[in-house]
Short mmCIF file of C-alpha atoms in Angstrom, two decimals:
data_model
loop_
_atom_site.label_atom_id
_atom_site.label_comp_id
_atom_site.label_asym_id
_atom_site.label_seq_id
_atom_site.Cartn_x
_atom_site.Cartn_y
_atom_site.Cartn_z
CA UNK B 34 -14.52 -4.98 7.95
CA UNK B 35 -10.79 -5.17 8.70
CA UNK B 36 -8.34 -3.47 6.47
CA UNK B 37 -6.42 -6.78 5.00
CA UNK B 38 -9.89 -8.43 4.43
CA UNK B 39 -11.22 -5.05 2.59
CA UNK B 40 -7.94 -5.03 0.60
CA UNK B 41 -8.63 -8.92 -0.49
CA UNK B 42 -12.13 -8.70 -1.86
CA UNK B 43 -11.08 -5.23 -4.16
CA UNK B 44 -8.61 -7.90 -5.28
CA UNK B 45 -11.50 -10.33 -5.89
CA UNK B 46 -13.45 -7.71 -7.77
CA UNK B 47 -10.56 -6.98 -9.79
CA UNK B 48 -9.61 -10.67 -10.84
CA UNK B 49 -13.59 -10.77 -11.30
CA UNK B 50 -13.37 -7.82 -13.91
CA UNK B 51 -10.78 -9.50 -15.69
CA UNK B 52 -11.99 -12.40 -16.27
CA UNK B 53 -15.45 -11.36 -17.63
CA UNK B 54 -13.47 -8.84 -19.85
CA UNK B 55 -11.87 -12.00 -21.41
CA UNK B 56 -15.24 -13.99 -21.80
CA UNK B 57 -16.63 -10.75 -23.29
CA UNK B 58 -13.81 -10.93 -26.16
CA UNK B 59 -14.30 -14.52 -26.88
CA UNK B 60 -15.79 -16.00 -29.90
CA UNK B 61 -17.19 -19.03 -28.00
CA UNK B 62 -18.59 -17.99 -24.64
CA UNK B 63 -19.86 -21.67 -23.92
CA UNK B 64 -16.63 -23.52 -24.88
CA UNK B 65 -14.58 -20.48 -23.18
CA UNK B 66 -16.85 -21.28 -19.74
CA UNK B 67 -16.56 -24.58 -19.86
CA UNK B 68 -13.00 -24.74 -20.21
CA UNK B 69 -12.77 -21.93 -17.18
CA UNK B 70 -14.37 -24.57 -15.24
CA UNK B 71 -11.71 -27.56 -15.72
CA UNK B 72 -8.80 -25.21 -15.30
CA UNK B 73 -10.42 -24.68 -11.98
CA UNK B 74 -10.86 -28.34 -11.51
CA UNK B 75 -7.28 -29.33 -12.46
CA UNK B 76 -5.87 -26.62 -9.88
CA UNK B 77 -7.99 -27.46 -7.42
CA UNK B 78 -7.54 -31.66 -7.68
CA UNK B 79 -3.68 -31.80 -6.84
CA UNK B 80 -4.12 -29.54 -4.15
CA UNK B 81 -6.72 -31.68 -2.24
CA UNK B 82 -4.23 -34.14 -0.59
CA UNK B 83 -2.70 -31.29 1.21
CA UNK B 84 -5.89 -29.80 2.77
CA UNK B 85 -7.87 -30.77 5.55
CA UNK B 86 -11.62 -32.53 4.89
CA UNK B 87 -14.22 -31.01 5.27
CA UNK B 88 -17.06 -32.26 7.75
CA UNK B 89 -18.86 -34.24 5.51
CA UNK B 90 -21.86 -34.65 7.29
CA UNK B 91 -22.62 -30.77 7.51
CA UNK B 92 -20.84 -29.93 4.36
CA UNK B 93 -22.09 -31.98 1.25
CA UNK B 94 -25.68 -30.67 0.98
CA UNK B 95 -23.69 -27.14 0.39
CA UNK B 96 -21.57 -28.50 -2.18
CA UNK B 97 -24.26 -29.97 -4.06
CA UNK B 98 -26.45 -26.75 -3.90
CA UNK B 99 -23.47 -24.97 -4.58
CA UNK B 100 -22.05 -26.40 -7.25
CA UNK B 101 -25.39 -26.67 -9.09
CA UNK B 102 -25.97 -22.71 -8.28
CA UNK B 103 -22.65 -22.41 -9.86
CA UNK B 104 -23.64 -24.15 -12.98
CA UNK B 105 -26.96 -22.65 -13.31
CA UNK B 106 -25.36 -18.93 -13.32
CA UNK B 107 -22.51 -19.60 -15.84
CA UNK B 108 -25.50 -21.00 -17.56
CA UNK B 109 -27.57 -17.54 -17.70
CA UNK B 110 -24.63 -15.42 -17.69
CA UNK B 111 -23.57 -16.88 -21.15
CA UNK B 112 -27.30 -16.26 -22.08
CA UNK B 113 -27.56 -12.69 -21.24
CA UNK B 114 -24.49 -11.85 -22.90
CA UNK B 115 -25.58 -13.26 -25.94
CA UNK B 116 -28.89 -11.19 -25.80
CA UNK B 117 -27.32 -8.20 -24.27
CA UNK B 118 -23.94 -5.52 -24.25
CA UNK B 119 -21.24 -6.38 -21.40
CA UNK B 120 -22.13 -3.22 -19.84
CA UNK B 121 -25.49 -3.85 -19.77
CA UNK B 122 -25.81 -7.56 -18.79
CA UNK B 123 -22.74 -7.03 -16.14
CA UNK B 124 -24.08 -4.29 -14.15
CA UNK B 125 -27.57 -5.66 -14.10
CA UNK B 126 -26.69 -9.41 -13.18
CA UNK B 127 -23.88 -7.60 -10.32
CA UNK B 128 -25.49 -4.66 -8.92
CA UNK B 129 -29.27 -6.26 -7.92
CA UNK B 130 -27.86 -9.56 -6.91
CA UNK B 131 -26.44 -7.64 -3.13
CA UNK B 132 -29.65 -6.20 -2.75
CA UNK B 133 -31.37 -10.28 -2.90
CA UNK B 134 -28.41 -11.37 -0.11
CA UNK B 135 -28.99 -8.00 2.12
CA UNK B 136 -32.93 -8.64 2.51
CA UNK B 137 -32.11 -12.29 2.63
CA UNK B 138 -29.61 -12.14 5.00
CA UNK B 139 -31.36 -9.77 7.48
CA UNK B 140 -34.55 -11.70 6.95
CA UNK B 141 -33.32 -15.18 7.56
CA UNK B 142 -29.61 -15.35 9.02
CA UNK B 143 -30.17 -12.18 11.76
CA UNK B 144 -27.39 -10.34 10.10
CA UNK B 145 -27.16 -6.44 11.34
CA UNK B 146 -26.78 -3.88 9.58
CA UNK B 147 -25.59 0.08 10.81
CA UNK B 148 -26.98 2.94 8.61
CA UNK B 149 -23.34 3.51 6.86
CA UNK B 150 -23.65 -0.18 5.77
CA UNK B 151 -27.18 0.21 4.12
CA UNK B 152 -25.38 3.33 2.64
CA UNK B 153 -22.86 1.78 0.81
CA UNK B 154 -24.87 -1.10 -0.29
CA UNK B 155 -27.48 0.91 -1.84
CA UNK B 156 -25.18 3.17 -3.27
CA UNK B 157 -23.37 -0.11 -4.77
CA UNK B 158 -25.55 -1.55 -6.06
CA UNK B 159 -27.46 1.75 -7.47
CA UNK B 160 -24.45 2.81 -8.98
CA UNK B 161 -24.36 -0.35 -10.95
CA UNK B 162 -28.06 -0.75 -12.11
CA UNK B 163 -27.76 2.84 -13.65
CA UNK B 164 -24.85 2.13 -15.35
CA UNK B 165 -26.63 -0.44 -16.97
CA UNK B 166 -29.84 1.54 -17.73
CA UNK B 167 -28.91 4.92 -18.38
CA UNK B 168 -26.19 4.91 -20.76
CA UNK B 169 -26.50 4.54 -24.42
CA UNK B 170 -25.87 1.44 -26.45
CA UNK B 171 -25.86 -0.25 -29.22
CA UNK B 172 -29.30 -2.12 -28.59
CA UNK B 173 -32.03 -1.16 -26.67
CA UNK B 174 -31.68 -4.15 -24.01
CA UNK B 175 -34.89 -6.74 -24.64
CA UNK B 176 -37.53 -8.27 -22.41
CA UNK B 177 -35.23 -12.11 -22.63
CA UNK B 178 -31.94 -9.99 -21.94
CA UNK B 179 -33.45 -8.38 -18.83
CA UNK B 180 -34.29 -12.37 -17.87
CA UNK B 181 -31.41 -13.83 -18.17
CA UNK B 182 -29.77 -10.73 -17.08
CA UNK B 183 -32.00 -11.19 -13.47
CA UNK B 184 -31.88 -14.63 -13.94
CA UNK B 185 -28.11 -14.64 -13.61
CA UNK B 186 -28.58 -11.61 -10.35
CA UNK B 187 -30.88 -14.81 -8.63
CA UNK B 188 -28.33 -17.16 -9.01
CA UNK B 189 -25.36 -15.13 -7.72
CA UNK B 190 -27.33 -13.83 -4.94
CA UNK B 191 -28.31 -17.46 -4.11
CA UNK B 192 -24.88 -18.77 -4.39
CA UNK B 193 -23.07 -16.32 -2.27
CA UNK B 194 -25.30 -17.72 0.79
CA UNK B 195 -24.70 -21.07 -0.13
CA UNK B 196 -21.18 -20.71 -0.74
CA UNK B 197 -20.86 -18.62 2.69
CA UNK B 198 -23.11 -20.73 4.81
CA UNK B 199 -21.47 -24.04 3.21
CA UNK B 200 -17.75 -22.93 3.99
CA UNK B 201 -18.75 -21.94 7.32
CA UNK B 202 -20.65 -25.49 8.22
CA UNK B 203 -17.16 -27.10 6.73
CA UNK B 204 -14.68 -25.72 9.07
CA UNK B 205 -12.45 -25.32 6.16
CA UNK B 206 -13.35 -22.65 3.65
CA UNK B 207 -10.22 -23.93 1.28
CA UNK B 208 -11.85 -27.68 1.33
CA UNK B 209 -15.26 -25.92 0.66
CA UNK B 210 -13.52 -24.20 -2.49
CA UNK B 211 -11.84 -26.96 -3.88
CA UNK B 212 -14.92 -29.47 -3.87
CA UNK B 213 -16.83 -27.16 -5.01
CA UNK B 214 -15.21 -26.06 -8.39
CA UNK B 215 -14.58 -29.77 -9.19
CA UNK B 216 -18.73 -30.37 -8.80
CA UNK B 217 -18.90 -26.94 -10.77
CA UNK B 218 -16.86 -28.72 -13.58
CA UNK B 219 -19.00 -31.79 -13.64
CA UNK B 220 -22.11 -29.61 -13.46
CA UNK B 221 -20.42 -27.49 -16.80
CA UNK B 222 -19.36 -30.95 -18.43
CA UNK B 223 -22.69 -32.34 -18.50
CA UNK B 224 -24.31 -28.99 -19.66
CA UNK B 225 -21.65 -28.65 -22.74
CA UNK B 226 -22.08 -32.55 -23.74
CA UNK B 227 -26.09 -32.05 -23.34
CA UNK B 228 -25.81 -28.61 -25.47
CA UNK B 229 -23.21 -29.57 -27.96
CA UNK B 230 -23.91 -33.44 -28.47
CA UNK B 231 -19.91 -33.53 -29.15
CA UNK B 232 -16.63 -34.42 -27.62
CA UNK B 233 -15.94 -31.86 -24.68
CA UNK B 234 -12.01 -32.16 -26.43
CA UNK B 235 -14.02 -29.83 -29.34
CA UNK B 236 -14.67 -27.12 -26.38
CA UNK B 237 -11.16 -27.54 -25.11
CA UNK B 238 -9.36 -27.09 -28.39
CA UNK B 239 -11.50 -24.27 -29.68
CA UNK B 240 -11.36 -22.16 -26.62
CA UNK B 241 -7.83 -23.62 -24.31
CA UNK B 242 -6.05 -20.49 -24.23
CA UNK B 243 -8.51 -17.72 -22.96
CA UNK B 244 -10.67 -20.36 -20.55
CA UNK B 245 -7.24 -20.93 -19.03
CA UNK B 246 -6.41 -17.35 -18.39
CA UNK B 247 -9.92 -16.63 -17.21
CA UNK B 248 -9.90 -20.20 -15.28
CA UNK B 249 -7.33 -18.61 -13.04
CA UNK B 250 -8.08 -15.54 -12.28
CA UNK B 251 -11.89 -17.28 -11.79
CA UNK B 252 -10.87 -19.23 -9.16
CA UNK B 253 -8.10 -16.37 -7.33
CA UNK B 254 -11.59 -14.42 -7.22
CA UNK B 255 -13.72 -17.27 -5.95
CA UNK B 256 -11.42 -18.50 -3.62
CA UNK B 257 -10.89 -14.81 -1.99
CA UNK B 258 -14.69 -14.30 -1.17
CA UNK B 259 -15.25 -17.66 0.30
CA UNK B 260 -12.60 -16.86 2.70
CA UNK B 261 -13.88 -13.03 3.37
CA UNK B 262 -17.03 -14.81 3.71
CA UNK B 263 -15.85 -16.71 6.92
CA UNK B 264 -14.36 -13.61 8.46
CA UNK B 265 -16.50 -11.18 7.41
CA UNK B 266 -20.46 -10.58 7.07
CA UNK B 267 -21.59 -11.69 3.88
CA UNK B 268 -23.85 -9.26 2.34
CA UNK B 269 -20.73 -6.80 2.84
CA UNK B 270 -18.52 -9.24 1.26
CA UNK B 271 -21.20 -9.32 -1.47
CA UNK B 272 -21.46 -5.85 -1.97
CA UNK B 273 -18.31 -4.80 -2.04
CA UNK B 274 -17.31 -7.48 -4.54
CA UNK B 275 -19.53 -4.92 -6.75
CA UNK B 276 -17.14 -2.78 -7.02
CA UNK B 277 -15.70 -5.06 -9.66
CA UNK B 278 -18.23 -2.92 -12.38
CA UNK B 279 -15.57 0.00 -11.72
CA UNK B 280 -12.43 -2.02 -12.50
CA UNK B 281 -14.52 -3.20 -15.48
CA UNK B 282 -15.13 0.36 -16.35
CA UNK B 283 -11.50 1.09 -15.80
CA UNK B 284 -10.98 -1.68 -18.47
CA UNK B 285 -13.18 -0.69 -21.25
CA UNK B 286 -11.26 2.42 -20.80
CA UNK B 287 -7.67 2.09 -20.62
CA UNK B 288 -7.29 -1.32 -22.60
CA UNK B 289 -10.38 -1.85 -24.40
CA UNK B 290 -10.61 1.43 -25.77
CA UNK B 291 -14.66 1.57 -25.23
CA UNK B 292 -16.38 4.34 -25.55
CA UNK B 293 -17.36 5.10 -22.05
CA UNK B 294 -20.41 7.76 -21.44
CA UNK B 295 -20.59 10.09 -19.00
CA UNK B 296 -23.43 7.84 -17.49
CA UNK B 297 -21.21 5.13 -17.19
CA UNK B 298 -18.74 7.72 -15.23
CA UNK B 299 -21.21 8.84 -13.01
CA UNK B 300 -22.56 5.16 -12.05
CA UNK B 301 -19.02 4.05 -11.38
CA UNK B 302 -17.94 7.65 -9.07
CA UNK B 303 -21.47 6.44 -7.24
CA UNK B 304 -19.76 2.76 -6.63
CA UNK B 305 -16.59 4.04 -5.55
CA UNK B 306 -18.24 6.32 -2.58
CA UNK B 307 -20.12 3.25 -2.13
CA UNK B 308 -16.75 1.66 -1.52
CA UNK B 309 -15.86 4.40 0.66
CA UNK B 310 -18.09 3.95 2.90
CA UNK B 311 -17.88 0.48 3.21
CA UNK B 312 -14.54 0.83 4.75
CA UNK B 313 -15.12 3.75 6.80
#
């Protein structure tokens, strides 16, 4: 993995952090989501006009499965935070879903791996899943957290292939992004209305100001691993967008003023040689 293309997705994992350190403060995770999706939407509209289309023909079966992926996790990820700590349901849903593209890549899309690579994605996504299980907390984690928690691993790992496989077929990984986030909001639009049985200008009022910080740094993120995606292999793009636990860590720390255990510590020292050795 080139150096500039490394340097991007730690960026991506950051902005990824961030943004699920702002959903975890929020009072209204569903209104908060669905208002991350239209500030993605409302970016990504004006800009259309200025980018090439993409194929259509090879492109809109992605976009659909995509976009519906996309739904489906924001769906489970509000889920397992509501049955579950952040740094429980974060780690789980992150670190397992490499390990689902890895064996699916290799088994389906002939991707090779060399024995560092296998290294670092192992130690990746182990770092994470031990973060999440062997630290203390405040609850025990439950049988429906550990669903929705996996539940929300499936659909990331699914939508990283579709998302890299679709921006590949479209010749333009911008177009690819852009489309996508606007089905993404009409996917999250139908969900909230369905859920909520109220006007969607409820969600917006109730949760504006941090879905629009966490809209943009959603969408920076995004739009960073779809283009490492076309440049780089996938499952390494996936994996290192792990290390995103560690900034996450990082945060708790410095800002949120968590009490992080030495367990925690440990799992993110094990991402960051996973990092390591990703780049070496």
């Amino acid at each position: 993995m080139d150096s500039h293309v490394y340097a991007a997705v730690l960026l991506a994992a950051l902005l990824h952090a961030g943004w699920n350190s702002v959903l975890k403060i929020g009072l209204d995770r569903l209104s908060t989501v669905y208002m991350l999706s239209l500030v993605q939407a409302a970016i990504a509209i004006p800009i259309l006009p200025f980018i090439d289309p993409p194929t259509w023909s090879a492109t809109w079966p992605w976009l659909v499965l995509a976009a519906v992926l996309h739904t489906g996790y924001k769906v489970f990820l509000i889920q397992a935070y509501a049955h579950a700590d952040l740094s429980q349901a974060y780690p789980l849903a992150r670190g397992t879903a490499p390990l689902i593209v890895a064996v699916v890549s290799a088994a389906f899309l002939g991707t090779q791996f060399t024995s560092l690579s296998v290294l670092s994605i192992a130690l990746i996504s182990g770092g994470v899943i031990v973060m999440a299980v062997g630290g203390k907390s405040a609850k025990p984690i439950n049988g429906r957290a550990l669903f929705y928690a996996f539940g929300t691993a499936a659909f990331t790992a699914s939508y990283t292939l579709a998302d890299g496989m679709g921006a590949r077929a479209s010749g333009s990984a911008s177009a690819f992004i852009l489309w996508m986030v606007i089905g993404d909001a009409i996917g999250m639009t139908i969900y909230t209305l369905t859920v909520r049985k109220r006007s969607p200008w409820t969600a917006i009022a109730t949760a504006w100001k941090p879905g629009l910080v966490a809209g943009a740094m959603s969408l920076g993120s995004y739009w960073i691993a779809i283009w490492a995606f076309t440049v780089a292999p996938i499952a390494l793009v996936a994996a290192l967008r792990e290390s995103s636990i560690l900034f996450a860590v990082l945060i708790a720390a410095v800002i949120l003023r968590e009490n992080v255990t030495l367990w925690r510590w440990i799992s993110a020292a094990a991402i960051a040689v996973g990092v390591i050795t990703m780049k070496a």
